[in-house]
Backbone as ProteinMPNN parsed JSONL, in Angstrom:
{"seq_chain_A": "MNVVGISGSLRAGSFNTGILHAINSNSDFDLVVADISQIPLYRRELDGKEKPAAAVELTRQIRAADGVILATPEYNYSFSGVIKNAIDWVSRFDDQPFAAKPVGIVSAAAGRLGGARAQYPLRQVMVYLDARVMNLPEVFVGGAREKFDEEGGLTDPESLAAVAAFAKAFSRWITSVK", "coords_chain_A": {"N_chain_A": [[53.961, 31.772, 34.367], [51.654, 29.423, 35.615], [48.91, 29.168, 37.736], [46.702, 27.422, 39.843], [43.746, 28.128, 41.541], [41.936, 27.23, 44.414], [38.901, 27.484, 45.855], [37.444, 27.19, 48.99], [34.817, 27.71, 49.354], [31.595, 27.598, 48.058], [29.749, 29.517, 47.694], [27.936, 32.046, 45.972], [29.507, 35.073, 45.291], [31.506, 34.62, 47.122], [33.813, 35.264, 49.737], [36.322, 34.069, 49.835], [36.75, 33.138, 47.238], [36.813, 35.637, 46.149], [39.241, 36.615, 47.232], [41.03, 35.046, 45.759], [40.579, 36.067, 43.17], [41.459, 38.673, 43.596], [44.165, 38.195, 44.129], [44.935, 37.239, 41.619], [44.607, 39.588, 40.126], [46.679, 41.075, 41.1], [49.075, 39.911, 40.474], [51.934, 38.421, 38.762], [51.435, 36.131, 37.476], [49.284, 33.724, 35.829], [46.207, 33.02, 37.105], [43.832, 30.561, 37.548], [40.658, 29.892, 38.7], [39.613, 26.959, 40.003], [36.773, 24.884, 39.379], [35.126, 23.33, 41.791], [32.656, 22.506, 42.419], [31.208, 20.387, 41.363], [32.324, 18.066, 42.237], [31.792, 14.974, 43.653], [30.842, 13.916, 47.013], [33.409, 12.236, 48.74], [33.52, 8.783, 48.358], [34.398, 5.494, 48.865], [33.458, 3.528, 47.059], [33.175, 4.95, 44.718], [35.698, 5.353, 43.941], [37.299, 4.042, 41.821], [38.726, 2.62, 38.858], [37.565, 4.368, 37.06], [37.306, 7.414, 37.921], [35.344, 10.166, 39.272], [34.493, 12.668, 36.86], [34.831, 15.413, 37.489], [36.686, 15.331, 39.584], [38.837, 14.201, 38.262], [39.384, 16.264, 36.444], [40.122, 18.399, 38.183], [42.437, 17.29, 39.279], [44.007, 17.092, 36.964], [44.304, 19.85, 36.419], [45.798, 20.658, 38.669], [48.142, 19.155, 38.35], [49.112, 20.311, 35.981], [49.641, 22.88, 36.742], [51.915, 25.427, 37.911], [51.823, 26.111, 40.518], [49.671, 26.075, 43.439], [46.976, 27.722, 44.959], [45.224, 27.75, 47.898], [42.177, 28.776, 49.149], [40.425, 29.326, 51.975], [37.419, 29.364, 53.887], [36.583, 29.738, 57.389], [35.184, 27.286, 59.268], [33.707, 26.343, 62.168], [36.158, 26.413, 63.638], [37.92, 25.262, 61.837], [38.938, 24.247, 58.49], [36.931, 24.286, 55.469], [34.585, 21.677, 54.632], [34.177, 21.35, 51.95], [36.575, 22.038, 50.631], [38.213, 20.144, 51.803], [37.089, 17.77, 50.855], [37.651, 18.001, 48.097], [40.463, 17.933, 48.17], [40.796, 15.395, 49.29], [39.842, 13.753, 47.193], [41.726, 14.358, 45.142], [44.002, 13.382, 46.358], [43.773, 10.678, 46.026], [44.673, 9.863, 43.59], [47.135, 8.217, 41.571], [50.691, 8.865, 41.615], [50.976, 11.241, 43.271], [49.503, 14.37, 42.963], [49.909, 16.701, 44.521], [52.424, 16.422, 45.606], [55.523, 17.837, 46.196], [54.613, 20.202, 45.096], [54.376, 23.722, 44.838], [52.513, 25.476, 47.204], [50.155, 27.824, 48.354], [48.367, 29.347, 51.04], [45.435, 31.054, 51.872], [42.935, 33.047, 53.578], [39.596, 34.106, 54.375], [37.236, 35.371, 56.633], [34.307, 35.967, 58.611], [34.843, 36.498, 61.279], [37.199, 38.013, 63.657], [39.773, 36.882, 63.399], [40.072, 36.103, 60.798], [40.082, 33.57, 59.587], [42.313, 32.237, 60.486], [42.364, 30.017, 62.209], [41.492, 28.089, 60.507], [43.453, 27.836, 58.597], [45.719, 26.594, 59.773], [45.17, 23.77, 60.416], [44.706, 23.007, 57.773], [47.199, 23.361, 56.63], [48.517, 21.231, 57.877], [47.358, 19.006, 56.615], [48.299, 19.411, 54.019], [51.031, 19.124, 54.424], [51.175, 16.379, 54.962], [50.588, 15.464, 52.414], [52.87, 16.085, 51.115], [53.232, 18.567, 49.966], [54.717, 21.748, 49.113], [54.414, 24.087, 51.17], [54.043, 27.539, 51.335], [55.245, 29.607, 53.862], [55.26, 32.342, 54.702], [54.309, 35.507, 53.286], [51.487, 35.551, 55.506], [47.979, 35.537, 54.85], [45.149, 36.731, 56.224], [41.95, 37.632, 56.154], [40.066, 39.289, 58.163], [36.81, 40.114, 59.563], [35.356, 40.039, 57.211], [32.913, 40.69, 55.932], [32.765, 43.431, 55.806], [34.807, 44.079, 54.115], [34.598, 43.31, 51.523], [32.862, 43.766, 48.429], [29.417, 43.568, 47.254], [29.505, 41.74, 45.153], [31.562, 40.117, 45.793], [34.078, 41.137, 45.508], [37.25, 42.145, 46.682], [37.758, 44.989, 48.596], [39.029, 46.404, 50.596], [41.713, 48.462, 51.421], [44.017, 47.781, 53.032], [43.887, 44.999, 53.144], [44.052, 44.441, 50.42], [46.674, 45.28, 49.942], [48.028, 43.349, 51.441], [47.351, 41.075, 49.997], [48.574, 41.64, 47.542], [51.274, 41.604, 48.326], [51.435, 38.926, 49.054], [50.982, 37.685, 46.556], [53.265, 38.468, 45.13], [55.268, 37.282, 46.699], [54.496, 34.609, 46.385], [55.059, 34.109, 43.706], [57.852, 34.215, 43.792], [58.215, 32.057, 45.515], [57.306, 29.856, 43.996], [59.299, 29.85, 42.007], [61.574, 29.34, 43.597], [61.017, 26.804, 44.659], [60.743, 25.216, 42.386]], "CA_chain_A": [[53.587, 30.806, 35.39], [50.238, 29.114, 35.728], [48.524, 28.814, 39.097], [45.297, 27.072, 40.024], [43.2, 28.513, 42.833], [40.817, 26.406, 44.869], [38.147, 28.148, 46.908], [36.704, 26.292, 49.856], [33.441, 28.187, 49.489], [30.853, 27.541, 46.797], [28.76, 30.586, 47.728], [28.061, 33.155, 45.024], [30.058, 36.223, 46.009], [32.365, 34.095, 48.185], [34.971, 36.072, 50.111], [37.552, 33.347, 49.512], [36.914, 33.241, 45.793], [37.214, 37.034, 45.946], [40.684, 36.73, 47.482], [41.732, 34.47, 44.609], [40.511, 37.034, 42.065], [42.339, 39.798, 43.951], [45.546, 37.732, 43.917], [45.152, 37.225, 40.169], [44.724, 40.974, 39.656], [47.895, 41.684, 41.649], [50.191, 38.982, 40.306], [52.555, 38.305, 37.438], [51.109, 34.797, 36.975], [47.897, 33.512, 35.437], [45.519, 32.197, 38.092], [42.52, 30.064, 37.161], [39.936, 29.342, 39.844], [39.037, 25.658, 39.666], [35.389, 24.643, 39.767], [35.043, 22.074, 42.546], [31.253, 22.351, 42.813], [30.638, 19.14, 40.847], [33.016, 16.904, 42.789], [30.907, 14.327, 44.634], [31.444, 13.562, 48.289], [34.252, 11.058, 48.573], [33.05, 7.463, 48.794], [35.322, 4.472, 48.349], [32.912, 2.817, 45.896], [33.355, 5.777, 43.516], [37.139, 5.487, 43.753], [37.813, 2.918, 41.051], [39.481, 3.022, 37.671], [36.853, 5.519, 36.49], [36.992, 8.383, 38.966], [34.433, 11.21, 38.79], [35.093, 13.593, 35.893], [35.236, 16.67, 38.133], [37.911, 15.053, 40.334], [39.868, 14.011, 37.243], [39.72, 17.592, 35.911], [40.887, 19.141, 39.193], [43.757, 16.667, 39.348], [44.711, 17.527, 35.756], [44.662, 21.253, 36.604], [46.87, 20.75, 39.657], [49.369, 18.632, 37.733], [49.576, 21.242, 34.953], [49.95, 24.182, 37.342], [53.201, 25.644, 38.568], [51.533, 26.253, 41.939], [48.267, 26.014, 43.843], [46.599, 28.567, 46.096], [44.011, 27.305, 48.571], [41.505, 29.854, 49.874], [39.422, 28.625, 52.77], [36.718, 29.993, 54.999], [36.714, 29.021, 58.657], [33.936, 26.712, 59.773], [33.881, 25.621, 63.427], [37.582, 26.383, 63.978], [38.689, 24.472, 60.888], [38.674, 24.583, 57.097], [35.639, 23.801, 54.988], [34.467, 20.322, 54.118], [34.24, 21.414, 50.49], [37.975, 21.974, 50.2], [38.733, 18.853, 52.261], [36.605, 16.763, 49.914], [38.425, 18.137, 46.856], [41.815, 17.441, 48.448], [40.715, 13.941, 49.462], [39.758, 13.128, 45.867], [43.01, 14.496, 44.444], [44.996, 12.532, 47.024], [43.524, 9.277, 45.664], [45.268, 9.585, 42.282], [48.53, 7.787, 41.577], [51.652, 9.935, 41.371], [50.342, 12.311, 44.043], [49.623, 15.676, 42.31], [50.371, 17.762, 45.42], [53.797, 16.172, 46.035], [56.523, 18.819, 45.765], [53.941, 21.322, 44.422], [54.286, 24.944, 45.632], [51.145, 25.752, 47.646], [49.93, 28.957, 49.238], [47.072, 29.281, 51.715], [44.863, 32.333, 52.29], [41.589, 32.851, 54.11], [38.755, 35.224, 54.791], [36.132, 34.927, 57.48], [33.592, 37.056, 59.27], [35.446, 36.768, 62.585], [38.396, 38.866, 63.738], [41.012, 36.198, 63.037], [40.136, 35.974, 59.352], [40.309, 32.211, 59.112], [43.599, 31.697, 60.945], [42.177, 28.675, 62.768], [41.269, 27.175, 59.382], [44.69, 27.641, 57.841], [46.706, 25.726, 60.403], [44.919, 22.353, 60.122], [44.856, 22.786, 56.331], [48.64, 23.191, 56.422], [48.879, 19.865, 58.296], [46.935, 18.104, 55.543], [49.201, 19.593, 52.883], [52.32, 18.527, 54.799], [51.037, 14.943, 54.757], [50.595, 15.216, 50.968], [54.214, 16.45, 50.662], [53.233, 19.849, 49.257], [55.678, 22.738, 49.591], [53.553, 25.188, 51.589], [54.706, 28.805, 51.636], [54.936, 30.01, 55.238], [55.023, 33.784, 54.834], [53.413, 36.159, 54.234], [50.17, 34.977, 55.732], [46.857, 36.427, 54.547], [43.93, 36.463, 56.967], [41.06, 38.788, 56.026], [39.045, 39.245, 59.211], [35.721, 41.069, 59.352], [35.255, 40.008, 55.746], [31.677, 41.316, 55.421], [33.017, 44.859, 55.587], [35.982, 44.265, 53.263], [34.266, 42.856, 50.177], [31.611, 44.332, 47.922], [28.327, 42.598, 47.12], [29.863, 40.73, 44.153], [32.674, 39.322, 46.294], [35.355, 41.782, 45.224], [37.971, 42.689, 47.832], [37.835, 46.452, 48.468], [39.771, 46.96, 51.718], [43.087, 48.771, 50.993], [45.024, 47.037, 53.787], [43.811, 43.603, 52.683], [44.575, 44.413, 49.041], [48.131, 45.355, 50.044], [48.488, 42.035, 51.906], [47.179, 40.15, 48.866], [49.618, 41.965, 46.562], [52.53, 41.09, 48.875], [51.339, 37.473, 48.952], [51.148, 37.312, 45.143], [54.681, 38.657, 44.792], [56.02, 36.241, 47.403], [54.179, 33.3, 45.829], [55.847, 33.99, 42.47], [59.213, 33.857, 44.21], [58.135, 30.719, 46.093], [57.249, 28.892, 42.889], [60.63, 29.815, 41.398], [62.542, 28.717, 44.499], [60.688, 25.387, 44.815], [61.01, 24.55, 41.115]], "C_chain_A": [[52.078, 30.647, 35.415], [49.944, 28.604, 37.128], [47.049, 28.449, 39.093], [44.908, 27.485, 41.437], [42.019, 27.629, 43.169], [40.166, 27.126, 46.039], [37.349, 27.119, 47.684], [35.296, 26.752, 50.139], [32.786, 28.169, 48.125], [29.834, 28.667, 46.685], [29.018, 31.618, 46.631], [28.535, 34.372, 45.807], [30.953, 35.818, 47.168], [33.555, 35.017, 48.452], [36.267, 35.383, 49.697], [37.804, 33.27, 48.02], [37.35, 34.655, 45.432], [38.692, 37.262, 46.203], [41.468, 36.184, 46.295], [41.715, 35.429, 43.417], [41.408, 38.247, 42.344], [43.802, 39.413, 43.774], [45.859, 37.759, 42.426], [45.369, 38.631, 39.627], [46.024, 41.63, 40.089], [49.126, 40.815, 41.448], [50.786, 39.065, 38.903], [52.353, 36.895, 36.884], [49.641, 34.755, 36.578], [47.265, 32.556, 36.443], [44.138, 31.846, 37.57], [41.877, 29.465, 38.402], [39.242, 28.059, 39.391], [37.591, 25.588, 40.137], [35.329, 23.29, 40.471], [33.596, 21.751, 42.932], [30.641, 21.03, 42.364], [31.347, 17.883, 41.357], [32.102, 16.257, 43.829], [31.627, 14.116, 45.961], [32.23, 12.267, 48.114], [33.571, 9.831, 49.167], [33.939, 6.433, 48.114], [34.778, 3.782, 47.105], [32.98, 3.637, 44.607], [34.822, 5.855, 43.101], [37.714, 4.241, 43.077], [38.661, 3.415, 39.904], [38.887, 4.267, 37.034], [36.449, 6.469, 37.607], [36.051, 9.45, 38.402], [35.154, 12.247, 37.926], [35.587, 14.884, 36.547], [36.52, 16.491, 38.948], [39.097, 14.851, 39.385], [40.333, 15.375, 36.711], [40.527, 18.408, 36.922], [42.304, 18.586, 39.298], [44.605, 17.069, 38.141], [45.175, 18.978, 35.905], [45.824, 21.411, 37.574], [48.187, 20.257, 39.064], [49.967, 19.636, 36.744], [50.053, 22.573, 35.527], [51.361, 24.218, 37.91], [53.033, 25.76, 40.08], [50.039, 26.232, 42.175], [48.057, 26.959, 45.016], [45.257, 28.078, 46.613], [43.445, 28.487, 49.359], [40.359, 29.227, 50.655], [38.718, 29.527, 53.765], [37.013, 29.2, 56.273], [35.328, 28.585, 59.11], [34.262, 25.935, 61.043], [35.347, 25.369, 63.771], [38.412, 25.53, 63.03], [38.351, 24.922, 59.466], [37.412, 23.889, 56.628], [35.701, 22.358, 54.494], [34.567, 20.274, 52.609], [35.682, 21.295, 50.009], [38.609, 20.652, 50.643], [38.321, 17.743, 51.305], [37.408, 16.803, 48.61], [39.845, 17.591, 47.05], [41.803, 15.923, 48.603], [40.633, 13.233, 48.115], [41.106, 13.186, 45.155], [44.057, 13.57, 45.055], [44.867, 11.06, 46.645], [44.126, 8.899, 44.302], [46.713, 9.128, 42.452], [49.421, 8.972, 41.25], [51.109, 11.238, 41.956], [50.558, 13.713, 43.449], [50.134, 16.805, 43.208], [51.837, 17.591, 45.821], [54.753, 17.153, 45.364], [55.921, 20.024, 45.03], [53.969, 22.547, 45.342], [52.812, 25.263, 45.928], [51.151, 26.971, 48.551], [48.536, 28.824, 49.835], [46.672, 30.675, 52.173], [43.471, 32.067, 52.841], [40.917, 34.178, 54.418], [37.61, 34.655, 55.597], [35.512, 36.138, 58.151], [34.232, 37.444, 60.599], [36.731, 37.576, 62.492], [39.652, 38.199, 63.206], [41.12, 35.873, 61.556], [40.427, 34.588, 58.824], [41.615, 31.6, 59.56], [43.45, 30.276, 61.476], [41.883, 27.65, 61.684], [42.578, 26.861, 58.66], [45.615, 26.603, 58.471], [46.405, 24.238, 60.225], [45.017, 22.034, 58.63], [46.334, 22.604, 55.98], [49.075, 21.772, 56.791], [48.519, 18.853, 57.211], [47.922, 18.194, 54.377], [50.597, 19.047, 53.174], [52.27, 17.024, 54.565], [51.123, 14.592, 53.267], [51.899, 15.646, 50.317], [54.233, 17.701, 49.783], [54.284, 20.759, 49.874], [54.898, 24.011, 49.927], [54.391, 26.407, 51.946], [54.279, 29.26, 53.032], [54.555, 31.479, 55.375], [55.054, 34.453, 53.479], [52.083, 35.424, 54.348], [49.104, 36.01, 55.374], [45.63, 35.913, 55.276], [43.06, 37.709, 56.843], [39.929, 38.608, 57.037], [37.991, 40.314, 58.975], [35.371, 41.175, 57.882], [34.005, 40.709, 55.202], [31.871, 42.794, 55.096], [34.132, 45.119, 54.578], [35.786, 43.806, 51.825], [32.979, 43.544, 49.731], [30.584, 43.219, 47.718], [28.622, 41.494, 46.112], [31.029, 39.854, 44.603], [34.039, 39.906, 45.991], [35.973, 42.372, 46.478], [38.181, 44.182, 47.63], [38.696, 47.106, 49.539], [41.235, 47.203, 51.329], [44.165, 47.97, 51.728], [45.055, 45.569, 53.348], [44.344, 43.468, 51.265], [46.096, 44.483, 49.036], [48.71, 44.01, 50.495], [48.413, 41.008, 50.784], [48.263, 40.385, 47.814], [50.977, 41.441, 47.034], [52.565, 39.564, 48.791], [51.611, 37.026, 47.519], [52.613, 37.41, 44.722], [55.536, 37.558, 45.433], [55.749, 34.859, 46.81], [54.903, 33.078, 44.499], [57.273, 33.574, 42.792], [59.255, 32.432, 44.769], [58.128, 29.648, 45.008], [58.638, 28.731, 42.265], [61.626, 29.089, 42.298], [62.278, 27.215, 44.676], [61.021, 24.615, 43.545], [62.494, 24.565, 40.828]], "O_chain_A": [[51.329, 31.611, 35.257], [50.636, 27.725, 37.642], [46.244, 29.091, 38.419], [45.632, 27.23, 42.399], [41.199, 27.317, 42.306], [40.79, 27.35, 47.076], [36.662, 26.279, 47.101], [34.644, 26.249, 51.055], [33.349, 28.663, 47.149], [29.127, 28.761, 45.681], [30.158, 32.014, 46.388], [28.006, 34.662, 46.88], [31.141, 36.596, 48.103], [34.215, 35.488, 47.526], [37.208, 36.044, 49.256], [38.952, 33.331, 47.581], [38.156, 34.851, 44.523], [39.336, 38.019, 45.477], [42.455, 36.785, 45.87], [42.726, 35.584, 42.731], [42.04, 38.779, 41.431], [44.6, 40.229, 43.312], [46.915, 38.24, 42.014], [46.222, 38.841, 38.765], [46.433, 42.636, 39.508], [50.113, 40.96, 42.169], [50.228, 39.685, 37.997], [53.025, 36.504, 35.929], [48.858, 35.633, 36.942], [47.724, 31.427, 36.614], [43.364, 32.727, 37.195], [42.477, 28.629, 39.077], [38.39, 28.081, 38.504], [37.233, 26.163, 41.165], [35.462, 22.241, 39.84], [33.352, 20.815, 43.694], [29.642, 20.596, 42.938], [31.01, 16.769, 40.955], [31.684, 16.916, 44.781], [32.856, 14.135, 46.027], [31.789, 11.335, 47.443], [33.113, 9.838, 50.309], [34.19, 6.514, 46.912], [35.54, 3.478, 46.187], [32.856, 3.079, 43.517], [35.142, 6.368, 42.028], [38.498, 3.494, 43.664], [39.243, 4.497, 39.968], [39.614, 5.121, 36.528], [35.364, 6.338, 38.175], [35.97, 9.62, 37.185], [36.279, 12.648, 38.225], [36.651, 15.389, 36.191], [37.351, 17.397, 38.998], [40.215, 15.279, 39.673], [41.531, 15.608, 36.55], [41.515, 19.041, 36.551], [43.263, 19.351, 39.394], [45.793, 17.356, 38.286], [46.311, 19.302, 35.559], [46.733, 22.205, 37.334], [49.23, 20.88, 39.261], [51.186, 19.792, 36.677], [50.787, 23.309, 34.867], [51.92, 23.204, 38.327], [53.98, 25.537, 40.834], [49.243, 26.352, 41.243], [48.858, 26.995, 45.95], [44.28, 27.999, 45.868], [44.156, 29.118, 50.141], [39.433, 28.665, 50.07], [39.352, 30.36, 54.413], [37.617, 28.129, 56.227], [34.429, 29.402, 59.306], [35.018, 24.965, 60.994], [35.729, 24.261, 64.146], [39.512, 25.114, 63.391], [37.579, 25.86, 59.266], [36.886, 23.009, 57.309], [36.731, 21.89, 54.007], [34.996, 19.267, 52.045], [35.972, 20.536, 49.084], [39.45, 20.101, 49.932], [39.127, 16.87, 50.984], [37.799, 15.76, 48.085], [40.362, 16.873, 46.194], [42.698, 15.24, 48.105], [41.292, 12.212, 47.917], [41.574, 12.178, 44.625], [44.903, 13.032, 44.341], [45.774, 10.274, 46.922], [44.087, 7.731, 43.914], [47.423, 9.583, 43.349], [48.966, 9.963, 40.678], [50.824, 12.196, 41.237], [51.69, 14.198, 43.435], [50.729, 17.763, 42.715], [52.439, 18.536, 46.333], [54.788, 17.281, 44.14], [56.656, 20.788, 44.404], [53.622, 22.429, 46.517], [51.98, 25.313, 45.023], [52.029, 27.133, 49.399], [47.635, 28.26, 49.214], [47.466, 31.391, 52.783], [42.893, 31.005, 52.608], [41.555, 35.198, 54.677], [37.08, 33.588, 55.284], [36.128, 37.2, 58.242], [34.165, 38.607, 60.999], [37.278, 37.793, 61.411], [40.509, 38.866, 62.625], [42.168, 35.411, 61.105], [40.964, 34.443, 57.726], [41.998, 30.54, 59.063], [44.304, 29.424, 61.228], [42.014, 26.45, 61.926], [42.776, 25.749, 58.172], [46.232, 25.814, 57.755], [47.325, 23.487, 59.903], [45.372, 20.915, 58.259], [46.675, 21.784, 55.129], [49.904, 21.177, 56.103], [49.299, 17.945, 56.924], [48.329, 17.176, 53.818], [51.272, 18.56, 52.267], [53.217, 16.45, 54.028], [51.666, 13.55, 52.903], [52.028, 15.583, 49.094], [55.132, 17.878, 48.961], [54.692, 20.565, 51.02], [54.739, 24.896, 49.086], [55.321, 26.327, 52.747], [53.088, 29.292, 53.343], [53.615, 31.81, 56.098], [55.775, 33.994, 52.592], [51.627, 34.768, 53.411], [49.301, 37.21, 55.57], [45.131, 34.823, 55.0], [43.416, 38.753, 57.39], [38.969, 37.876, 56.798], [38.236, 41.298, 58.278], [35.12, 42.265, 57.368], [34.049, 41.268, 54.107], [31.21, 43.335, 54.21], [34.376, 46.272, 54.222], [36.7, 43.901, 51.006], [32.117, 43.863, 50.55], [30.87, 42.052, 47.988], [28.044, 40.411, 46.208], [31.44, 38.948, 43.878], [35.055, 39.242, 46.193], [35.284, 43.033, 47.256], [38.722, 44.599, 46.606], [39.061, 48.272, 49.393], [41.932, 46.263, 50.947], [45.13, 47.527, 51.106], [46.125, 44.979, 53.202], [45.015, 42.487, 50.944], [46.743, 43.825, 48.223], [49.752, 43.58, 49.999], [49.303, 40.171, 50.638], [48.806, 39.43, 47.259], [51.745, 40.899, 46.239], [53.606, 38.979, 48.493], [52.383, 36.094, 47.294], [53.129, 36.528, 44.036], [56.411, 36.981, 44.788], [56.654, 34.028, 46.735], [55.317, 31.956, 44.207], [57.833, 32.689, 42.144], [60.21, 31.693, 44.53], [58.854, 28.657, 45.093], [59.093, 27.613, 42.024], [62.438, 28.303, 41.81], [63.222, 26.44, 44.828], [61.521, 23.492, 43.611], [62.929, 24.051, 39.797]]}, "name": "protein", "num_of_chains": 1, "seq": "MNVVGISGSLRAGSFNTGILHAINSNSDFDLVVADISQIPLYRRELDGKEKPAAAVELTRQIRAADGVILATPEYNYSFSGVIKNAIDWVSRFDDQPFAAKPVGIVSAAAGRLGGARAQYPLRQVMVYLDARVMNLPEVFVGGAREKFDEEGGLTDPESLAAVAAFAKAFSRWITSVK"}
């Protein structure tokens, strides 16, 4: 199985990118973290026959993947604009790439709730795009500054166990949706 991960944080040492790497290390699928850093802000005048190359590449990766995992920080009680922008671009392609695609959502944040307030509105967006979002288990890594090393690697044993359970469940989810 091939899975594409999309991190809603572009920061070097990102906690959310770190979760994606931890999932990859604890899974039986191959997870590639997509580079969304070059996707321009969505503007209608850029949305013609020739879409930006970075948006085309992300769309190609999503279409080719058996599943998608979205990892988002929490900004102001919601998900990041970076991940919203990437989703908005992908949603503009014909034959909607997220439709019927198995999707998982995880988050890490400095606060106690670990990005829970970011996950719920992100789920609403994915429902609109007809994605098949896995409901359980949920992964919220709260107090993230203490649970990742300086390079962004997840080190907290309890969080690593949650990530491993998520990876196992996501494999089953992909199989059940397909």
